[in-house]
Amino acid sequence: MLYQLKVIKPLEYSSNCTAVSSLTTSMRNTDQIFTNYSTGTAIYTQSWLAPKGIMSSFRYNGLCVRNHLTVLGLLVFEVTVSRHQLYYRLHNNLKVPTFSIIFQGITRQHLDHGILPCIKYFVNYFFYKFGLEVCFVVAVNVIGQRMDFYSLLHACALMAVLSRRRRKAMGEVWPKYCCFTAGLMVLQYLLCIGIPPALCVDYPWRTSSQALTSNLIKWLYLPDFAMRPSPSFIFYDHLLLLCSTLQWQVFEEENRAAVRLMAGENVEISRSLDPRSFNQYIPVNNFLQCRSYLDIAKVFVFSYFFWLVLCLIFITGTTRINIFCLGYLVACFYFMLFGGSLLMKPVRYILRLWDCLIGYTCFVIGMKNLLSLGSCAYLDSLLKNGCWLIQAFSMVCTVKGYDVCKSAGGGGGHCVGCDLLHRALGSEKGFPQLLLPVCGV
């Protein structure tokens, strides 16, 4: 509402950046021009402090505060529910649960009593049991959605956490991981804001003698007047931060005896045990006799899930043809060499094999992020000089917004080379033949 006052006169603190010679020089050195600077229109400071057009009308002002009203409504709803629960417990002399659950009276002892108690248990304690795995899946999703410099940092952080191997060791470094995610999110927010355009000062990566290309600026997620960083990427980081903080709370709850009594232990199995002697440590009945539908579900999970994972590894290795997929094929055939007898090996041996597979997967994720620099920022150069590198690693830019068709086709065929490359890498059928015209063969 401040900008709707008549005492505020935007023309008094506006700037016209077309008269700045340094900006004119920088525009010649870059592959894109600045829209605001090239049109010669005045740049207002309030467009940097508040949404554009906030003082145009009351109707638009209502649209600007719509998201704030949504957050306020959710907070009011949360407070209403929590106060109602507190009043109900005080009125009926009920104790506050030690853990935030939905179904009362469902504990770890009810997990093996049937399908319905099992579902209720996982509704209450699913994140308590599998929250760490959910965080890893969300982290990989963030990496796959971004494929830029910050996704490379997320990949390094993921490998650093997984290198701890044991759950207890991961819990010790998890607060640092949450702080890293939160700090990265705040930094990206500041980069999206950038400096006020009314200062008529360009960024050094545009004004220097060795100016960076727009594709490289986008990959590095640097602020830029020609092509601002996409703020939608911060949403994926927010989901990761949300799951990470919830898992941080789970790590703290695991140290409480009351929570362990209700939800069960999350302690890892000893690596020195022999799988053939597990039956003396398992208090539940043998599910292989299939007395209920829950036993049938257990048979599928514990007997056939191993083969399902091998099928996924095989599909991963055969979907694309590159060096990375060769490692998945080798791992798949190595596991199939032992078959179901692998599960009867010592626990230390089994976990070592799966740790190697997980480590290789993290390595591939990190390398694909690193190679995205070439496939998104320097693909036109690689098409001319490093075609073998594109074939070996199936390099293709998977994120929209990059100008990868600038010089791939050459001459009048502006995007012919890129079209052939994307069709080849997408279908994998006739890959060398489709890529020959691109490589100049």
Coordinates of C-alpha atoms in Angstrom, one line a residue:
M1 CA 0.0 0.0 0.0
L2 CA 3.0 2.3 0.4
Y3 CA 3.4 2.8 -3.4
Q4 CA -0.2 3.8 -3.7
L5 CA 0.4 7.0 -1.7
K6 CA 0.7 10.2 -3.8
V7 CA 3.8 11.3 -1.9
I8 CA 5.7 8.5 -3.5
K9 CA 6.9 9.6 -6.9
P10 CA 8.8 6.9 -8.8
L11 CA 10.1 9.2 -11.4
E12 CA 12.3 11.0 -8.9
Y13 CA 14.4 7.8 -8.2
S14 CA 14.2 6.1 -11.5
S15 CA 17.2 5.5 -13.8
N16 CA 17.7 5.5 -17.5
C17 CA 20.5 3.0 -18.2
T18 CA 20.9 3.6 -21.9
A19 CA 23.3 6.4 -21.3
V20 CA 25.9 4.2 -19.5
S21 CA 28.8 3.4 -21.9
S22 CA 29.9 0.4 -19.9
L23 CA 26.6 -1.3 -20.4
T24 CA 26.7 -0.6 -24.2
T25 CA 30.2 -2.3 -24.3
S26 CA 29.0 -5.3 -22.3
M27 CA 26.1 -5.8 -24.6
R28 CA 28.5 -6.1 -27.5
N29 CA 30.5 -8.8 -25.7
T30 CA 27.5 -11.0 -24.8
D31 CA 25.4 -13.3 -26.9
Q32 CA 22.1 -11.7 -25.5
I33 CA 21.1 -8.1 -25.0
F34 CA 19.4 -6.7 -21.9
T35 CA 15.8 -6.1 -22.5
N36 CA 15.5 -3.2 -20.1
Y37 CA 18.6 -1.5 -21.1
S38 CA 18.1 -1.9 -24.9
T39 CA 14.6 -0.4 -25.0
G40 CA 15.6 2.9 -23.4
T41 CA 12.8 2.9 -20.9
A42 CA 13.2 4.1 -17.3
I43 CA 13.9 1.4 -14.7
Y44 CA 12.1 1.9 -11.4
T45 CA 13.5 0.8 -8.1
Q46 CA 10.1 -0.3 -6.7
S47 CA 10.0 -3.1 -9.3
W48 CA 13.0 -4.6 -7.5
L49 CA 11.5 -4.0 -4.0
A50 CA 8.0 -5.2 -4.8
P51 CA 6.1 -7.1 -7.5
K52 CA 5.8 -5.3 -10.8
G53 CA 2.6 -3.2 -11.1
I54 CA 1.8 -3.4 -7.4
M55 CA 0.5 0.1 -7.5
S56 CA -1.6 -0.2 -10.6
S57 CA -4.9 -1.2 -9.0
F58 CA -6.4 -2.7 -5.9
R59 CA -7.4 -5.8 -7.8
Y60 CA -3.8 -6.6 -8.8
N61 CA -2.7 -5.8 -5.3
G62 CA -5.1 -8.5 -4.1
L63 CA -3.4 -11.0 -6.4
C64 CA 0.0 -10.0 -5.0
V65 CA -0.9 -10.9 -1.5
R66 CA -2.8 -14.1 -2.5
N67 CA 0.1 -16.3 -1.5
H68 CA 0.5 -14.5 1.8
L69 CA -3.2 -15.0 2.6
T70 CA -2.9 -18.7 1.8
V71 CA 0.0 -19.1 4.2
L72 CA -1.9 -17.2 6.8
G73 CA -5.0 -19.4 6.3
L74 CA -2.9 -22.5 6.7
L75 CA -1.4 -21.2 10.0
V76 CA -4.8 -20.4 11.3
F77 CA -6.0 -23.9 10.5
E78 CA -3.0 -25.4 12.2
V79 CA -3.5 -23.4 15.3
T80 CA -7.3 -24.2 15.4
V81 CA -6.6 -27.9 15.2
S82 CA -3.9 -27.9 17.8
R83 CA -6.0 -25.8 20.3
H84 CA -9.0 -28.1 19.8
Q85 CA -6.8 -31.1 20.5
L86 CA -5.4 -29.5 23.6
Y87 CA -8.9 -28.6 24.9
Y88 CA -10.1 -32.2 24.2
R89 CA -7.2 -33.8 26.1
L90 CA -7.6 -31.4 29.0
H91 CA -11.3 -32.0 29.2
N92 CA -11.0 -35.8 29.1
N93 CA -7.8 -36.0 31.2
L94 CA -5.8 -37.5 28.3
K95 CA -2.0 -37.3 28.0
V96 CA -0.3 -35.8 25.1
P97 CA 1.2 -38.5 22.8
T98 CA 4.9 -38.8 22.9
F99 CA 4.9 -39.0 19.1
S100 CA 2.8 -37.3 16.5
I101 CA 0.5 -40.1 15.3
I102 CA -2.9 -40.4 13.7
F103 CA -4.2 -43.8 15.0
Q104 CA -4.0 -44.1 18.8
G105 CA -3.1 -47.4 20.4
I106 CA -1.1 -48.7 17.4
T107 CA 2.4 -49.8 18.3
R108 CA 5.2 -52.0 17.0
Q109 CA 3.5 -55.0 18.5
H110 CA 0.5 -54.5 16.2
L111 CA 2.5 -54.6 13.0
D112 CA 2.2 -58.4 12.4
H113 CA -1.5 -58.7 13.4
G114 CA -2.9 -58.3 9.9
I115 CA -3.2 -56.0 6.9
L116 CA -5.2 -53.3 8.6
P117 CA -3.0 -52.9 11.7
C118 CA 0.0 -53.0 9.4
I119 CA -1.4 -50.1 7.3
K120 CA -2.3 -48.1 10.5
Y121 CA 1.2 -48.6 11.8
F122 CA 2.9 -47.3 8.7
V123 CA 0.5 -44.4 8.5
N124 CA 1.8 -43.5 12.0
Y125 CA 5.4 -44.3 11.7
F126 CA 6.3 -44.5 8.0
F127 CA 8.6 -41.6 8.1
Y128 CA 10.1 -42.8 11.4
K129 CA 11.1 -46.1 9.6
F130 CA 11.8 -44.9 6.1
G131 CA 12.4 -41.2 6.4
L132 CA 16.1 -41.4 5.6
E133 CA 15.4 -43.3 2.4
V134 CA 12.7 -40.7 1.5
C135 CA 15.3 -37.9 2.0
F136 CA 17.7 -39.6 -0.4
V137 CA 15.0 -40.0 -3.0
V138 CA 14.1 -36.3 -2.7
A139 CA 17.7 -35.4 -3.0
V140 CA 18.1 -37.4 -6.2
N141 CA 15.0 -35.7 -7.5
V142 CA 16.4 -32.3 -6.8
I143 CA 19.6 -33.3 -8.6
G144 CA 17.7 -34.6 -11.6
Q145 CA 15.4 -31.5 -11.9
R146 CA 18.2 -29.0 -11.7
M147 CA 21.3 -30.5 -13.4
D148 CA 23.4 -27.4 -12.7
F149 CA 26.2 -26.3 -10.4
Y150 CA 24.1 -26.5 -7.3
S151 CA 22.8 -29.9 -8.1
L152 CA 26.5 -30.9 -8.2
L153 CA 26.9 -29.6 -4.7
H154 CA 23.8 -31.6 -3.7
A155 CA 25.4 -34.7 -5.2
C156 CA 28.6 -34.2 -3.3
A157 CA 26.6 -33.7 0.0
L158 CA 24.6 -36.9 -0.8
M159 CA 27.8 -38.9 -1.3
A160 CA 29.3 -37.4 1.9
V161 CA 26.3 -38.6 3.9
L162 CA 26.2 -42.0 2.3
S163 CA 29.9 -42.5 2.9
R164 CA 29.1 -42.8 6.6
R165 CA 27.3 -46.0 5.8
R166 CA 25.8 -46.7 9.3
R167 CA 22.6 -45.0 10.4
K168 CA 24.1 -43.8 13.7
A169 CA 27.0 -42.1 11.9
M170 CA 24.6 -40.5 9.4
G171 CA 22.6 -39.1 12.3
E172 CA 25.7 -37.4 13.7
V173 CA 26.3 -35.4 10.5
W174 CA 22.6 -34.9 9.6
P175 CA 22.4 -31.4 11.4
K176 CA 25.3 -30.2 9.2
Y177 CA 23.5 -31.5 6.1
C178 CA 20.3 -29.6 7.1
C179 CA 22.3 -26.4 7.6
F180 CA 24.0 -26.9 4.3
T181 CA 20.6 -27.3 2.5
A182 CA 19.2 -24.3 4.3
G183 CA 22.2 -22.1 3.5
L184 CA 22.2 -23.2 -0.1
M185 CA 18.5 -22.3 -0.3
V186 CA 19.0 -18.8 1.1
L187 CA 22.0 -18.2 -1.2
Q188 CA 20.0 -19.1 -4.2
Y189 CA 17.2 -16.8 -3.1
L190 CA 19.6 -13.9 -2.9
L191 CA 21.0 -14.8 -6.3
C192 CA 17.5 -14.7 -7.8
I193 CA 16.9 -11.2 -6.3
G194 CA 20.2 -9.8 -7.6
I195 CA 21.3 -6.2 -7.5
P196 CA 18.8 -3.4 -8.2
P197 CA 18.6 -2.7 -11.9
A198 CA 18.3 1.0 -11.3
L199 CA 21.9 1.1 -10.3
C200 CA 22.9 0.6 -13.9
V201 CA 25.7 -1.6 -12.9
D202 CA 26.2 -4.8 -14.8
Y203 CA 27.5 -8.1 -13.4
P204 CA 31.3 -8.8 -13.8
W205 CA 30.7 -12.0 -15.7
R206 CA 29.0 -9.9 -18.4
T207 CA 31.4 -6.9 -18.5
S208 CA 34.8 -8.6 -18.3
S209 CA 36.9 -9.2 -21.4
Q210 CA 36.2 -12.9 -21.1
A211 CA 32.5 -12.7 -20.6
L212 CA 30.6 -15.9 -19.8
T213 CA 28.0 -17.2 -22.2
S214 CA 24.3 -17.3 -21.2
N215 CA 24.3 -21.1 -21.1
L216 CA 27.2 -21.1 -18.6
I217 CA 25.6 -18.4 -16.5
K218 CA 22.4 -20.4 -16.4
W219 CA 24.4 -23.6 -15.4
L220 CA 26.2 -21.7 -12.6
Y221 CA 22.9 -20.2 -11.5
L222 CA 24.3 -16.6 -11.5
P223 CA 22.2 -13.5 -11.4
D224 CA 21.8 -11.9 -14.8
F225 CA 19.7 -9.2 -16.3
A226 CA 19.3 -10.9 -19.7
M227 CA 18.1 -14.2 -18.3
R228 CA 17.2 -14.3 -14.6
P229 CA 17.8 -17.5 -12.6
S230 CA 14.7 -19.7 -12.4
P231 CA 13.2 -19.4 -8.9
S232 CA 11.3 -22.6 -9.4
F233 CA 14.4 -24.6 -8.6
I234 CA 14.2 -23.3 -5.0
F235 CA 11.0 -25.2 -4.6
Y236 CA 12.7 -28.5 -5.0
D237 CA 15.4 -27.4 -2.5
H238 CA 12.5 -26.5 -0.1
L239 CA 11.1 -30.0 -0.4
L240 CA 14.5 -31.4 0.4
L241 CA 14.9 -29.1 3.4
L242 CA 11.4 -30.0 4.7
C243 CA 12.2 -33.8 4.5
S244 CA 15.7 -33.3 6.0
T245 CA 14.4 -31.3 9.0
L246 CA 11.7 -34.0 9.6
Q247 CA 14.4 -36.6 9.5
W248 CA 16.5 -34.6 11.9
Q249 CA 13.6 -34.7 14.3
V250 CA 13.4 -38.5 13.8
F251 CA 17.1 -38.9 14.7
E252 CA 16.4 -37.1 18.0
E253 CA 13.2 -39.1 18.7
E254 CA 15.2 -42.4 18.3
N255 CA 17.1 -41.5 21.5
R256 CA 13.9 -41.5 23.5
A257 CA 12.9 -44.8 25.2
A258 CA 9.1 -44.0 25.1
V259 CA 9.3 -43.5 21.3
R260 CA 11.3 -46.7 20.8
L261 CA 8.7 -48.6 22.8
M262 CA 5.9 -47.4 20.6
A263 CA 7.5 -47.3 17.1
G264 CA 10.2 -49.9 17.5
E265 CA 13.9 -49.8 17.2
N266 CA 15.8 -48.4 14.3
V267 CA 19.1 -50.0 15.3
E268 CA 20.9 -51.7 12.5
I269 CA 21.5 -55.4 12.5
S270 CA 24.9 -56.7 13.5
R271 CA 27.2 -57.3 10.6
S272 CA 28.7 -60.4 12.2
L273 CA 25.5 -62.4 12.2
D274 CA 24.8 -65.4 10.0
P275 CA 21.5 -65.3 8.1
R276 CA 20.9 -69.0 8.8
S277 CA 20.6 -68.2 12.5
F278 CA 18.2 -65.3 12.2
N279 CA 15.1 -67.3 13.2
Q280 CA 16.2 -67.3 16.8
Y281 CA 16.2 -63.5 16.9
I282 CA 12.8 -63.0 15.1
P283 CA 9.9 -63.0 17.6
V284 CA 7.1 -63.2 14.9
N285 CA 5.8 -66.4 13.2
N286 CA 7.2 -67.8 10.0
F287 CA 5.4 -65.9 7.2
L288 CA 6.3 -68.6 4.6
Q289 CA 3.3 -70.6 5.8
C290 CA 1.0 -67.8 4.5
R291 CA -1.6 -67.8 7.2
S292 CA -2.9 -64.3 6.2
Y293 CA -2.8 -61.7 3.4
L294 CA 0.0 -60.0 5.4
D295 CA 2.1 -63.1 5.2
I296 CA 1.6 -63.1 1.4
A297 CA 2.8 -59.5 1.2
K298 CA 5.8 -60.4 3.3
V299 CA 6.6 -63.3 1.0
F300 CA 6.6 -60.9 -2.0
V301 CA 8.7 -58.3 -0.2
F302 CA 11.3 -60.6 1.4
S303 CA 11.5 -63.3 -1.3
Y304 CA 10.9 -61.6 -4.6
F305 CA 11.9 -58.0 -4.0
F306 CA 15.5 -59.0 -4.6
W307 CA 14.7 -60.0 -8.1
L308 CA 12.6 -56.9 -8.7
V309 CA 15.6 -54.8 -7.8
L310 CA 17.8 -56.7 -10.3
C311 CA 15.2 -56.1 -13.0
L312 CA 15.4 -52.4 -12.2
I313 CA 19.2 -52.5 -12.4
F314 CA 18.9 -54.3 -15.7
I315 CA 16.5 -51.8 -17.2
T316 CA 18.7 -49.0 -16.0
G317 CA 21.7 -50.6 -17.8
T318 CA 19.9 -51.2 -21.1
T319 CA 17.8 -48.0 -21.4
R320 CA 20.8 -46.1 -22.7
I321 CA 24.0 -47.2 -24.3
N322 CA 27.0 -45.6 -22.6
I323 CA 29.9 -46.3 -20.3
F324 CA 27.9 -45.7 -17.1
C325 CA 25.3 -48.3 -18.1
L326 CA 28.0 -50.9 -18.5
G327 CA 28.6 -50.8 -14.7
Y328 CA 24.9 -51.5 -14.0
L329 CA 24.9 -54.5 -16.4
V330 CA 28.0 -55.9 -14.7
A331 CA 26.5 -55.5 -11.3
C332 CA 23.2 -57.1 -12.4
F333 CA 24.9 -60.2 -13.9
Y334 CA 27.2 -60.4 -10.8
F335 CA 24.2 -60.6 -8.5
M336 CA 22.4 -63.0 -10.8
L337 CA 25.4 -65.3 -10.7
F338 CA 24.8 -66.0 -7.0
G339 CA 21.0 -65.8 -7.2
G340 CA 19.0 -66.3 -4.1
S341 CA 21.9 -68.0 -2.4
L342 CA 23.4 -64.5 -2.0
L343 CA 21.0 -63.8 0.8
M344 CA 22.4 -66.7 2.8
K345 CA 25.9 -65.2 2.8
P346 CA 27.2 -63.4 5.9
V347 CA 25.6 -60.0 6.5
R348 CA 29.0 -58.2 6.2
Y349 CA 29.5 -59.6 2.7
I350 CA 25.9 -58.8 1.6
L351 CA 26.1 -55.2 2.8
R352 CA 29.5 -54.7 1.2
L353 CA 28.1 -55.6 -2.2
W354 CA 25.1 -53.3 -1.8
D355 CA 27.3 -50.5 -0.5
C356 CA 29.4 -50.8 -3.7
L357 CA 26.3 -50.6 -5.9
I358 CA 25.0 -47.6 -4.0
G359 CA 28.4 -45.9 -4.2
Y360 CA 28.6 -46.5 -7.9
T361 CA 25.1 -45.1 -8.4
C362 CA 26.1 -41.9 -6.5
F363 CA 29.2 -41.7 -8.6
V364 CA 27.2 -41.9 -11.8
I365 CA 24.8 -39.2 -10.5
G366 CA 27.7 -36.9 -9.7
M367 CA 29.4 -37.5 -13.1
K368 CA 26.2 -36.9 -15.0
N369 CA 25.9 -33.5 -13.2
L370 CA 29.4 -32.7 -14.0
L371 CA 28.9 -33.7 -17.7
S372 CA 25.8 -31.5 -17.8
L373 CA 28.1 -28.6 -18.0
G374 CA 29.3 -29.8 -21.4
S375 CA 25.9 -31.0 -22.6
C376 CA 24.1 -27.8 -21.7
A377 CA 26.7 -25.0 -21.9
Y378 CA 29.2 -26.3 -24.5
L379 CA 27.3 -28.8 -26.6
D380 CA 27.9 -26.8 -29.8
S381 CA 31.7 -27.0 -29.2
L382 CA 31.5 -30.7 -28.4
L383 CA 29.5 -31.5 -31.5
K384 CA 32.5 -30.1 -33.5
N385 CA 35.5 -31.3 -31.5
G386 CA 34.4 -34.0 -29.1
C387 CA 31.7 -36.2 -30.7
W388 CA 33.3 -39.3 -29.2
L389 CA 32.6 -37.8 -25.7
I390 CA 28.9 -37.4 -26.5
Q391 CA 28.7 -41.0 -27.7
A392 CA 30.6 -42.4 -24.8
F393 CA 28.5 -40.7 -22.1
S394 CA 25.2 -40.0 -23.9
M395 CA 25.4 -36.4 -23.2
V396 CA 22.1 -34.6 -23.7
C397 CA 20.7 -31.5 -22.0
T398 CA 17.6 -32.5 -20.0
V399 CA 16.8 -29.0 -18.6
K400 CA 14.8 -26.5 -20.6
G401 CA 16.0 -22.9 -21.2
Y402 CA 19.4 -23.7 -22.6
D403 CA 20.3 -22.5 -26.1
V404 CA 22.0 -25.7 -27.4
C405 CA 20.9 -25.3 -31.0
K406 CA 22.9 -22.2 -31.8
S407 CA 25.6 -23.7 -34.0
A408 CA 24.9 -27.4 -34.0
G409 CA 23.4 -27.5 -37.5
G410 CA 25.4 -24.7 -39.0
G411 CA 24.3 -22.4 -41.8
G412 CA 20.7 -22.4 -42.6
G413 CA 20.0 -25.7 -40.8
H414 CA 19.9 -24.0 -37.5
C415 CA 18.8 -26.9 -35.2
V416 CA 19.3 -29.9 -37.5
G417 CA 22.3 -31.2 -35.6
C418 CA 20.5 -30.9 -32.3
D419 CA 17.4 -32.6 -33.6
L420 CA 19.5 -35.5 -34.7
L421 CA 21.3 -35.7 -31.4
H422 CA 18.2 -35.6 -29.3
R423 CA 16.5 -38.2 -31.4
A424 CA 19.6 -40.4 -31.3
L425 CA 20.1 -40.1 -27.5
G426 CA 16.4 -40.4 -26.9
S427 CA 15.7 -43.6 -28.8
E428 CA 19.1 -45.2 -28.8
K429 CA 18.2 -46.9 -32.1
G430 CA 20.7 -46.3 -34.9
F431 CA 22.6 -44.1 -32.5
P432 CA 26.0 -44.0 -34.4
Q433 CA 24.2 -43.6 -37.8
L434 CA 22.1 -40.7 -36.7
L435 CA 25.1 -38.9 -35.1
L436 CA 27.4 -39.2 -38.2
P437 CA 26.0 -36.1 -39.9
V438 CA 26.3 -34.2 -36.7
C439 CA 30.0 -35.1 -36.3
G440 CA 30.8 -34.2 -39.9
V441 CA 31.5 -37.8 -41.0

